[in-house]
Amino acid sequence: MSTIARAPEPAKASLVNDPKVRGLVYQAVLVVVVVGLVWAAATNAVENLRAAKIASGFAFLNSTSGFDIGQTLIPYSATSTYGRAFLVGLLNTLLVAAIGVVLATLLGFVLGVARLSSNWIVARVATVYVEVVRNLPLLLQLLFWYIAVLRSLPEPRASVNPGLGVFLNNRGLFVPKPIVEGHAWIVFAAVVIGIVASIAYATAASRKQTRTGEQSPVLLVALGLVIGVPALLWIVLAVVAGNPIDFDMPIKGTFNLRGGLQIFPELVALTLGLVIYTAAFIAEIVRAGILAVSKGQTEAAHALGLRSGPTLRLVVIPQAMRVIIPPLTSQYLNLTKNSSLAVVIGYPDLVQVFMGTVLNQTGQAIECVAITMAVYLTVSIATASLMNAYNSRMALIER
Amino acid sequence: MSKRIASLALAMGLGLVGAGLGATTASAQATLANVKQKGFLQCGANTGLAGFGVPDAQGNWSGFDVDYCRAIAAAIFGDPTKVRFTPLAAKDRFTALQSGEVDVLIRNTTVTMSRDTTLGLDFPAVNYYDGQGFMVRKKLGVASAKELNGASICTQQGTTTELNLADYFRGNNLKYEVVAFATSDETFKAYDTGRCDAFTTDASGLYSERLRASAPDDHIVLPEIISKEPLGPGVRQGDPQWADLVRWTHNALLIAEEFGVTKANVDQMVKSDNPEIKRLLGAEGSYGESIGLTKDWAVRMVKGVGNYGEIFERNIGEGSRLKIKRGLNALWNKGGIQFAAPIR
Ligand SMILES: N[C@@H](CCC(=O)N[C@@H](CS)C(=O)NCC(=O)O)C(=O)O
């Protein structure tokens, strides 16, 4: 700005040549063209749909859906609306993406480090895993896991019961479902307070360590705060005011178990497939990241007397993270988008529910596709921004 | 820009005026001309439903619905092989028809009010009267659908099946768990692998899918029929000529059966004195021309694929692997409800 203002040419002549003014004009023209095109396409579509006597608009989201969905995280029935069905699908997608991202990251890091292990067998096993898994189409892997999961589990009447009200069969994993009522909130509040207190304690402990070199029993204290105290409260409450948390136990029914919390085989197979596949790519990213940290860093750490574990944890990985995070982000996005392959194994994700049944019943292809695209775009952008924020934090700490 | 907007507004205005006058788009109206020009009929078919629409290893299609496609091709071109098939999963079929990917959809599709009125489609005929049923493994010891409380049920998405299932269990106050798949392959495999206690679809589909089970005799079909499923061909709305052609194809196949006109005797029948047969086979009147075809359109059809009874028998009847009785699909004068409007 200021350099242009101080430029020697007279102001009048510069307006046409002024790169800033030109840029603005180009952008304005582009915006007008894009808006015009979108508008033209939209009106054209509406017109064509009307001519073909196909319903259009978003009013269908308020109509009754009429169909049931197997796995619903929020209350839903055939009398709910299409809009509600959309939410059910969306939550199912987010669920599998969230679990998938966490597990794939853990497995990917382990494998990536293993590939660089000096232990020949460990390194070879990791290499074979990566090469096999990332070279087979994900679709095939999902079908394989689904059938493998189903085939290896017993029928409901022969459920595996390892005790504690846990059952396993080819309809899924059944665990006792906690019913929260009465004084239960006290226990939950204690857990939350415990987590907050543990974080505060850990921060103080690390500060103390930097200052004095003294280490504190962080893990022990955290366990006590998060699990010990609430458990104690629970027992006290149970004695004083009756059991605060009841469990809905799975019991055997005619066909299957009734009650309890059911984890469907479709969710297990989809998560398994996505995690195993994505972890192979994350492993490669981690390996590349670690290799990018110069060997001198490791040698220096060793020279200071750090053993291999702490060297990796305290010196190598933090530096490697800078290289790892950007490609890791795109793996997270891939995992989320790949979860739409759920369709082939009957997991009711957003695409299966909304682009499948809802689109078929309402016939409103344009609306359904547009909404679905907007959702994936939003989720992807949100994930990417989070990771970018994390990345800039890591980068700052580094320098 | 303003020119563009003006022309757009003009086009929109014209479009509205057009719609107001009851005119429809050119593309929708010209299906027959378009098919004639292409030289073949593009038919929306099953991805694979034995007896109704299924390709063999060489890609040759056969089945009850497939023969309807062939009958239309024969009526237009005099050659039942001038058809190309587009395999469509249940959930994709209407989009394919709306977008013009196929000329006609003949794929065990139930006629319902919403499909007829909100999808921009028309259903000119019902070629198979059906209803929804359940299949279970024998060893479950279940004898009625009412005993399915708490069962897990596999079904295909994008079907009336999905909706009837919800209605039935809600209406009878029963609980169930639905597992819905996109294609019949996936659905049946999941059932066969033990994921579900029951498999549900149209009764016709049950006959067909049971053949795919690893041990067909281990499964039984429960007695309840929980819905009405009038299955028939679908076309795009707004092309009455094409809808007429499809409707009268079906009627002519029924009339041929009613009057004993078969693949084997159609050439002699042309000389028949029976006025009904004369009108059917074009010896009298110009009925073929009235739907944009030639006089002998029905002769070509019956020569190509036989009459309704022959198509039924060959693909799904008691002599076939599916062994389906005519039941509701017998002619009206033989105890069924297949009743064709007369050609006159
Ligand atoms: N008649 C029902 C169901 C039609 C349907 O698609 N049934 C399945 C289950 S038997 C089927 O034919 N699948 C074979 C395929 O996808 O090709 C409808 O129109 O919604």
Short mmCIF file of N, CA, C and O in Angstrom, two decimals, chain A residues 210-273:
data_model
loop_
_atom_site.label_atom_id
_atom_site.label_comp_id
_atom_site.label_asym_id
_atom_site.label_seq_id
_atom_site.Cartn_x
_atom_site.Cartn_y
_atom_site.Cartn_z
N THR A 210 11.04 -29.08 34.84
CA THR A 210 11.95 -28.18 34.11
C THR A 210 12.79 -27.37 35.10
O THR A 210 13.97 -27.10 34.86
N ARG A 211 12.14 -26.99 36.19
CA ARG A 211 12.82 -26.13 37.16
C ARG A 211 13.84 -26.92 37.99
O ARG A 211 15.00 -26.56 38.09
N THR A 212 13.40 -28.05 38.54
CA THR A 212 14.23 -28.75 39.52
C THR A 212 14.73 -30.10 39.04
O THR A 212 15.60 -30.71 39.66
N GLY A 213 14.14 -30.61 37.92
CA GLY A 213 14.55 -31.92 37.46
C GLY A 213 13.86 -33.04 38.22
O GLY A 213 14.03 -34.22 37.91
N GLU A 214 13.03 -32.68 39.16
CA GLU A 214 12.35 -33.70 39.96
C GLU A 214 11.11 -34.19 39.22
O GLU A 214 10.34 -33.40 38.67
N GLN A 215 10.88 -35.52 39.23
CA GLN A 215 9.70 -36.05 38.56
C GLN A 215 8.60 -36.32 39.57
O GLN A 215 8.87 -36.63 40.73
N SER A 216 7.31 -36.21 39.10
CA SER A 216 6.19 -36.47 40.01
C SER A 216 5.39 -37.66 39.48
O SER A 216 5.40 -37.93 38.28
N PRO A 217 4.68 -38.36 40.35
CA PRO A 217 3.88 -39.53 39.93
C PRO A 217 2.59 -39.10 39.24
O PRO A 217 1.49 -39.29 39.76
N VAL A 218 2.73 -38.52 38.03
CA VAL A 218 1.57 -37.95 37.32
C VAL A 218 0.48 -38.99 37.07
O VAL A 218 -0.69 -38.76 37.35
N LEU A 219 0.90 -40.16 36.54
CA LEU A 219 -0.07 -41.17 36.15
C LEU A 219 -0.90 -41.64 37.34
O LEU A 219 -2.13 -41.74 37.27
N LEU A 220 -0.21 -41.88 38.44
CA LEU A 220 -0.87 -42.38 39.64
C LEU A 220 -1.91 -41.38 40.15
O LEU A 220 -3.06 -41.73 40.44
N VAL A 221 -1.48 -40.14 40.23
CA VAL A 221 -2.38 -39.09 40.73
C VAL A 221 -3.59 -38.96 39.81
O VAL A 221 -4.73 -38.87 40.26
N ALA A 222 -3.32 -38.98 38.49
CA ALA A 222 -4.41 -38.83 37.53
C ALA A 222 -5.42 -39.96 37.68
O ALA A 222 -6.63 -39.75 37.68
N LEU A 223 -4.90 -41.19 37.78
CA LEU A 223 -5.79 -42.35 37.95
C LEU A 223 -6.66 -42.17 39.18
O LEU A 223 -7.87 -42.41 39.15
N GLY A 224 -6.03 -41.75 40.25
CA GLY A 224 -6.76 -41.55 41.50
C GLY A 224 -7.86 -40.51 41.33
O GLY A 224 -9.00 -40.72 41.77
N LEU A 225 -7.51 -39.42 40.65
CA LEU A 225 -8.48 -38.32 40.50
C LEU A 225 -9.63 -38.68 39.57
O LEU A 225 -10.78 -38.36 39.85
N VAL A 226 -9.30 -39.36 38.46
CA VAL A 226 -10.33 -39.62 37.45
C VAL A 226 -11.16 -40.85 37.78
O VAL A 226 -12.37 -40.89 37.55
N ILE A 227 -10.52 -41.87 38.35
CA ILE A 227 -11.26 -43.11 38.62
C ILE A 227 -11.49 -43.32 40.12
O ILE A 227 -12.61 -43.61 40.54
N GLY A 228 -10.45 -43.12 40.90
CA GLY A 228 -10.53 -43.42 42.33
C GLY A 228 -11.60 -42.62 43.06
O GLY A 228 -12.51 -43.19 43.67
N VAL A 229 -11.51 -41.31 42.95
CA VAL A 229 -12.45 -40.45 43.68
C VAL A 229 -13.90 -40.71 43.26
O VAL A 229 -14.77 -40.94 44.12
N PRO A 230 -14.19 -40.71 41.93
CA PRO A 230 -15.58 -40.99 41.55
C PRO A 230 -16.05 -42.36 42.03
O PRO A 230 -17.19 -42.50 42.48
N ALA A 231 -15.16 -43.36 41.99
CA ALA A 231 -15.55 -44.70 42.43
C ALA A 231 -15.91 -44.69 43.91
O ALA A 231 -16.89 -45.30 44.34
N LEU A 232 -15.10 -43.98 44.66
CA LEU A 232 -15.33 -43.86 46.10
C LEU A 232 -16.71 -43.22 46.35
O LEU A 232 -17.50 -43.69 47.16
N LEU A 233 -16.94 -42.11 45.61
CA LEU A 233 -18.22 -41.41 45.74
C LEU A 233 -19.38 -42.34 45.43
O LEU A 233 -20.41 -42.34 46.11
N TRP A 234 -19.20 -43.14 44.37
CA TRP A 234 -20.21 -44.09 43.95
C TRP A 234 -20.56 -45.02 45.11
O TRP A 234 -21.73 -45.24 45.44
N ILE A 235 -19.50 -45.58 45.71
CA ILE A 235 -19.72 -46.53 46.80
C ILE A 235 -20.46 -45.85 47.95
O ILE A 235 -21.44 -46.37 48.50
N VAL A 236 -19.98 -44.63 48.27
CA VAL A 236 -20.62 -43.90 49.37
C VAL A 236 -22.10 -43.68 49.06
O VAL A 236 -22.98 -43.94 49.88
N LEU A 237 -22.36 -43.21 47.83
CA LEU A 237 -23.75 -42.96 47.43
C LEU A 237 -24.58 -44.23 47.48
O LEU A 237 -25.73 -44.22 47.93
N ALA A 238 -23.98 -45.31 47.01
CA ALA A 238 -24.70 -46.58 46.97
C ALA A 238 -25.12 -46.99 48.37
O ALA A 238 -26.23 -47.49 48.60
N VAL A 239 -24.23 -46.76 49.33
CA VAL A 239 -24.52 -47.12 50.72
C VAL A 239 -25.58 -46.18 51.30
O VAL A 239 -26.55 -46.62 51.92
N VAL A 240 -25.40 -44.88 51.02
CA VAL A 240 -26.27 -43.89 51.64
C VAL A 240 -27.64 -43.82 50.96
O VAL A 240 -28.68 -43.82 51.62
N ALA A 241 -27.63 -43.73 49.60
CA ALA A 241 -28.89 -43.40 48.90
C ALA A 241 -29.29 -44.43 47.86
O ALA A 241 -30.12 -44.18 47.01
N GLY A 242 -28.70 -45.61 47.88
CA GLY A 242 -29.03 -46.61 46.86
C GLY A 242 -28.18 -46.42 45.62
O GLY A 242 -27.74 -45.30 45.33
N ASN A 243 -27.94 -47.51 44.88
CA ASN A 243 -27.05 -47.48 43.71
C ASN A 243 -27.41 -46.36 42.73
O ASN A 243 -28.51 -46.35 42.19
N PRO A 244 -26.50 -45.41 42.51
CA PRO A 244 -26.82 -44.28 41.63
C PRO A 244 -26.83 -44.66 40.15
O PRO A 244 -27.54 -44.05 39.37
N ILE A 245 -26.03 -45.60 39.74
CA ILE A 245 -25.99 -45.96 38.32
C ILE A 245 -26.42 -47.41 38.17
O ILE A 245 -25.80 -48.32 38.71
N ASP A 246 -27.52 -47.59 37.42
CA ASP A 246 -27.98 -48.94 37.17
C ASP A 246 -27.47 -49.38 35.82
O ASP A 246 -27.20 -48.57 34.96
N PHE A 247 -27.40 -50.68 35.64
CA PHE A 247 -27.01 -51.16 34.34
C PHE A 247 -28.14 -51.95 33.73
O PHE A 247 -28.77 -52.78 34.39
N ASP A 248 -28.42 -51.64 32.43
CA ASP A 248 -29.38 -52.42 31.69
C ASP A 248 -28.59 -53.58 31.11
O ASP A 248 -27.77 -53.40 30.21
N MET A 249 -28.79 -54.77 31.66
CA MET A 249 -28.00 -55.92 31.26
C MET A 249 -28.61 -56.60 30.04
O MET A 249 -29.84 -56.76 29.97
N PRO A 250 -27.80 -57.04 29.08
CA PRO A 250 -28.36 -57.82 27.98
C PRO A 250 -28.87 -59.17 28.51
O PRO A 250 -28.19 -59.81 29.32
N ILE A 251 -30.07 -59.55 28.09
CA ILE A 251 -30.57 -60.87 28.46
C ILE A 251 -30.96 -61.62 27.21
O ILE A 251 -31.26 -61.03 26.18
N LYS A 252 -30.99 -62.93 27.30
CA LYS A 252 -31.30 -63.72 26.11
C LYS A 252 -32.77 -63.62 25.74
O LYS A 252 -33.64 -63.77 26.60
N GLY A 253 -33.06 -63.33 24.46
CA GLY A 253 -34.43 -63.29 23.96
C GLY A 253 -34.63 -64.45 23.00
O GLY A 253 -33.76 -65.32 22.87
N THR A 254 -35.77 -64.44 22.28
CA THR A 254 -36.05 -65.54 21.35
C THR A 254 -34.98 -65.64 20.26
O THR A 254 -34.48 -66.71 19.96
N PHE A 255 -34.69 -64.49 19.65
CA PHE A 255 -33.76 -64.50 18.54
C PHE A 255 -32.38 -64.07 18.97
O PHE A 255 -31.38 -64.58 18.53
N ASN A 256 -32.37 -63.08 19.83
CA ASN A 256 -31.10 -62.44 20.13
C ASN A 256 -31.16 -61.94 21.55
O ASN A 256 -32.16 -62.12 22.25
N LEU A 257 -30.11 -61.26 21.94
CA LEU A 257 -30.11 -60.69 23.28
C LEU A 257 -30.98 -59.46 23.27
O LEU A 257 -31.12 -58.79 22.25
N ARG A 258 -31.57 -59.19 24.40
CA ARG A 258 -32.41 -58.01 24.50
C ARG A 258 -31.79 -57.06 25.52
O ARG A 258 -31.21 -57.51 26.51
N GLY A 259 -31.94 -55.77 25.31
CA GLY A 259 -31.42 -54.80 26.26
C GLY A 259 -29.91 -54.65 26.13
O GLY A 259 -29.28 -55.23 25.24
N GLY A 260 -29.33 -53.86 27.03
CA GLY A 260 -27.90 -53.62 26.95
C GLY A 260 -27.56 -52.68 25.81
O GLY A 260 -28.44 -52.15 25.13
N LEU A 261 -26.27 -52.48 25.64
CA LEU A 261 -25.81 -51.61 24.56
C LEU A 261 -25.25 -52.51 23.48
O LEU A 261 -24.41 -53.37 23.75
N GLN A 262 -25.76 -52.33 22.24
CA GLN A 262 -25.34 -53.22 21.16
C GLN A 262 -24.39 -52.50 20.22
O GLN A 262 -24.70 -51.43 19.71
N ILE A 263 -23.22 -53.10 20.01
CA ILE A 263 -22.29 -52.54 19.02
C ILE A 263 -22.39 -53.44 17.79
O ILE A 263 -22.05 -54.61 17.83
N PHE A 264 -22.89 -52.85 16.69
CA PHE A 264 -23.22 -53.64 15.51
C PHE A 264 -21.97 -54.13 14.76
O PHE A 264 -20.97 -53.40 14.69
N PRO A 265 -22.05 -55.31 14.15
CA PRO A 265 -20.90 -55.82 13.39
C PRO A 265 -20.55 -54.92 12.21
O PRO A 265 -19.39 -54.88 11.79
N GLU A 266 -21.55 -54.19 11.68
CA GLU A 266 -21.26 -53.28 10.56
C GLU A 266 -20.30 -52.19 11.01
O GLU A 266 -19.36 -51.83 10.29
N LEU A 267 -20.53 -51.66 12.22
CA LEU A 267 -19.66 -50.62 12.75
C LEU A 267 -18.26 -51.18 12.98
O LEU A 267 -17.25 -50.55 12.62
N VAL A 268 -18.20 -52.39 13.55
CA VAL A 268 -16.91 -53.00 13.83
C VAL A 268 -16.14 -53.23 12.53
O VAL A 268 -14.97 -52.86 12.40
N ALA A 269 -16.81 -53.82 11.54
CA ALA A 269 -16.14 -54.14 10.28
C ALA A 269 -15.67 -52.86 9.58
O ALA A 269 -14.55 -52.80 9.06
N LEU A 270 -16.53 -51.85 9.57
CA LEU A 270 -16.16 -50.61 8.89
C LEU A 270 -14.98 -49.94 9.59
O LEU A 270 -14.02 -49.51 8.94
N THR A 271 -15.03 -49.88 10.92
CA THR A 271 -13.94 -49.27 11.66
C THR A 271 -12.65 -50.05 11.43
O THR A 271 -11.60 -49.47 11.13
N LEU A 272 -12.75 -51.36 11.54
CA LEU A 272 -11.58 -52.22 11.34
C LEU A 272 -10.97 -51.97 9.97
O LEU A 272 -9.77 -51.73 9.83
N GLY A 273 -11.82 -52.01 8.94
CA GLY A 273 -11.34 -51.83 7.57
C GLY A 273 -10.67 -50.48 7.38
O GLY A 273 -9.56 -50.38 6.86
#
